[in-house]
Amino acid sequence: VREYKGSHSGEHGDGLVRSEFHEAMFGSRMIETFKEVKNTVDPTGLMNPGKIVDPPKMDDRSLFRFKPGYQTQEIATVLDWSDWGGFAGAVEMCNNNGACRKRDAGVMCPSYRATGDEQHLTRGRANTLRLAISGQLGPDAFTSDDMAATMKLCVGCKGCKRECPTGVDMARMKIEFLNQYNKRHGLRLFDRLVAYLPRYAPAASKVSWLLNLRDTIPGAAWLSEKLLGFSAERTLPRWAATPDKGATPVDPNSCPAGKAVVLLGDTFNTYFEPENLAAARRVLTAAGYRVVTAQAPDRTRPLCCGRTFLAAGLAEEAKAEAKRTLDALKPFVDAGVPIVGLEPSCLLTLRDEFTVLLPGDDTKALAAKAMLFEEFLASEAAAGNLTLPLKDAKDGKALLHGHCHQKAFAAMGAVETTLRLVPGLNVETVDSSCCGMAGAFGYDTDNVDVSKRMGELSLLPAVREADGDTVIVADGTSCRHQIADGTPREAVHVARVLDDYLNH
């Protein structure tokens, strides 16, 4: 570099890597001047010591994150981490670039945006995990309460999966961590009630009137907080008097080619907001599609993606649900029938976690056919296959909040396109991160304050400022509930917007 009169550093400066060569580049006299300036301005060496002046050797491994003797412990993982060379390899994908320390556009990282604390940041969690699995925090650090505190505020938004330059997937790592942690410490009643919801929902829905009293009888909310952990500051989703029954099950081979879809009724829309499934069914039928339902052989309850189990770290239970769902959907996938769902966190589990719970060709085939309601309609419209009789909105307005998983899987364009199928409807998307409810996260007494802070960062103020005649659109059930709790407005699923504008 000296021979050709070049520079040995550029945009990233000198630092640990190049400071060793300053004397060769600048000469000993200039180096002494550097030292004199440094010692005058910073006599105690507080500011960035060991850079420029008195630097170490560039290959001194004691300065590296992976020091001499670095070794990670073997963890009996329940998810497939082979794409990263193992769980440790996935954790070590974090290179400390700090892209997650941001407050501008994007999703990542909602807990940091709300707290400003490095501990509650993708990088902070990854570094703590790395130190724990390499034994630098003690022998049982990986399943310690301190580790749990570090992971607690991760809402599983998957923003880092998409926005981190190295693709750190902290949401998936949290599943693995919780699986190990729960084996050692057990599960709270709150987490157990949320996790097993899909299995007891059919029975619970029969006494919906009784369960809904929690938010009407004085003191009932307080009691549910003390006994169960559901914050009294929150209303709970109302059980529907009549759950969605789905369509009559059919033989997959009888489905008309190119004109049939499986509408996957998730637990939340089936038992709490069946009107969304009814609206989606009407819209798809109006567009000329035959809407069918897939059922497990036992027919005791609807299919389940396992999302609630994953959120609690109960990966084996989630795997059982994934197997049940895969077996029921495989004949439709083999027949070329699209699998369409309404709830982003549920449907997109088929494209994400299913592939590491049940790796294999059948899972890949299902992932390729699984689509959100809006993705399916946008795709059909782009292919020229969609005819949907919609009334003119006459310059109406829609304010759209994107679910975190819609953003993580690049589905926001699809929902915007689908809303714009309505003639004369002006669509504006809120520049927001996570709504803060994040499944059951915001109902937890321990998290309610942070949950509200997340919502107040941008989403809730934007909803409050919207005109009264603007329709608020949010496809996530927990997003809609956060909006209902934090504003005087009601948000609706995109399926209901299209249904409202149908020319019946």
XYZ file of N, CA and C in Angstrom, residues 204-209 212 237-244 268-275:
69
model
N -64.840 -25.493 25.473
C -65.039 -24.196 26.122
C -66.085 -23.356 25.395
N -66.134 -23.479 24.077
C -67.075 -22.665 23.301
C -68.530 -22.988 23.635
N -68.769 -24.141 24.203
C -70.143 -24.522 24.563
C -70.652 -23.723 25.762
N -69.728 -23.132 26.509
C -70.126 -22.274 27.638
C -69.568 -20.868 27.416
N -69.662 -20.404 26.173
C -69.107 -19.093 25.815
C -69.697 -17.983 26.675
N -70.986 -18.064 26.963
C -71.647 -17.036 27.770
C -71.019 -16.918 29.158
N -67.419 -15.360 28.890
C -67.463 -13.937 28.551
C -67.831 -13.053 29.743
N -60.498 -11.617 24.456
C -61.323 -11.869 23.267
C -62.631 -12.544 23.666
N -63.728 -12.109 23.050
C -65.041 -12.679 23.370
C -65.271 -13.959 22.570
N -65.661 -14.985 23.283
C -66.012 -16.238 22.629
C -67.287 -16.026 21.820
N -67.298 -16.550 20.603
C -68.485 -16.444 19.755
C -69.564 -17.396 20.252
N -70.814 -16.959 20.152
C -71.918 -17.825 20.570
C -71.993 -19.070 19.697
N -71.673 -18.889 18.406
C -71.696 -20.016 17.469
C -70.381 -20.044 16.708
N -69.511 -20.996 16.963
C -68.238 -21.081 16.229
C -68.471 -21.378 14.750
N -67.465 -21.093 13.953
C -67.547 -21.415 12.528
C -67.510 -22.933 12.343
N -58.463 -18.974 16.380
C -58.909 -17.643 16.778
C -60.115 -17.188 15.969
N -60.054 -17.367 14.646
C -61.187 -16.964 13.823
C -62.357 -17.934 13.952
N -62.085 -19.189 14.224
C -63.158 -20.173 14.371
C -63.992 -19.923 15.619
N -63.338 -19.648 16.748
C -64.046 -19.585 18.030
C -64.287 -18.170 18.556
N -63.591 -17.178 18.005
C -63.747 -15.819 18.507
C -64.296 -14.852 17.454
N -63.879 -15.003 16.205
C -64.341 -14.102 15.149
C -64.765 -14.899 13.912
N -65.768 -15.753 14.034
C -66.187 -16.567 12.891
C -66.709 -15.738 11.726
N -67.083 -14.485 11.997
C -67.553 -13.626 10.914
C -66.476 -13.395 9.862
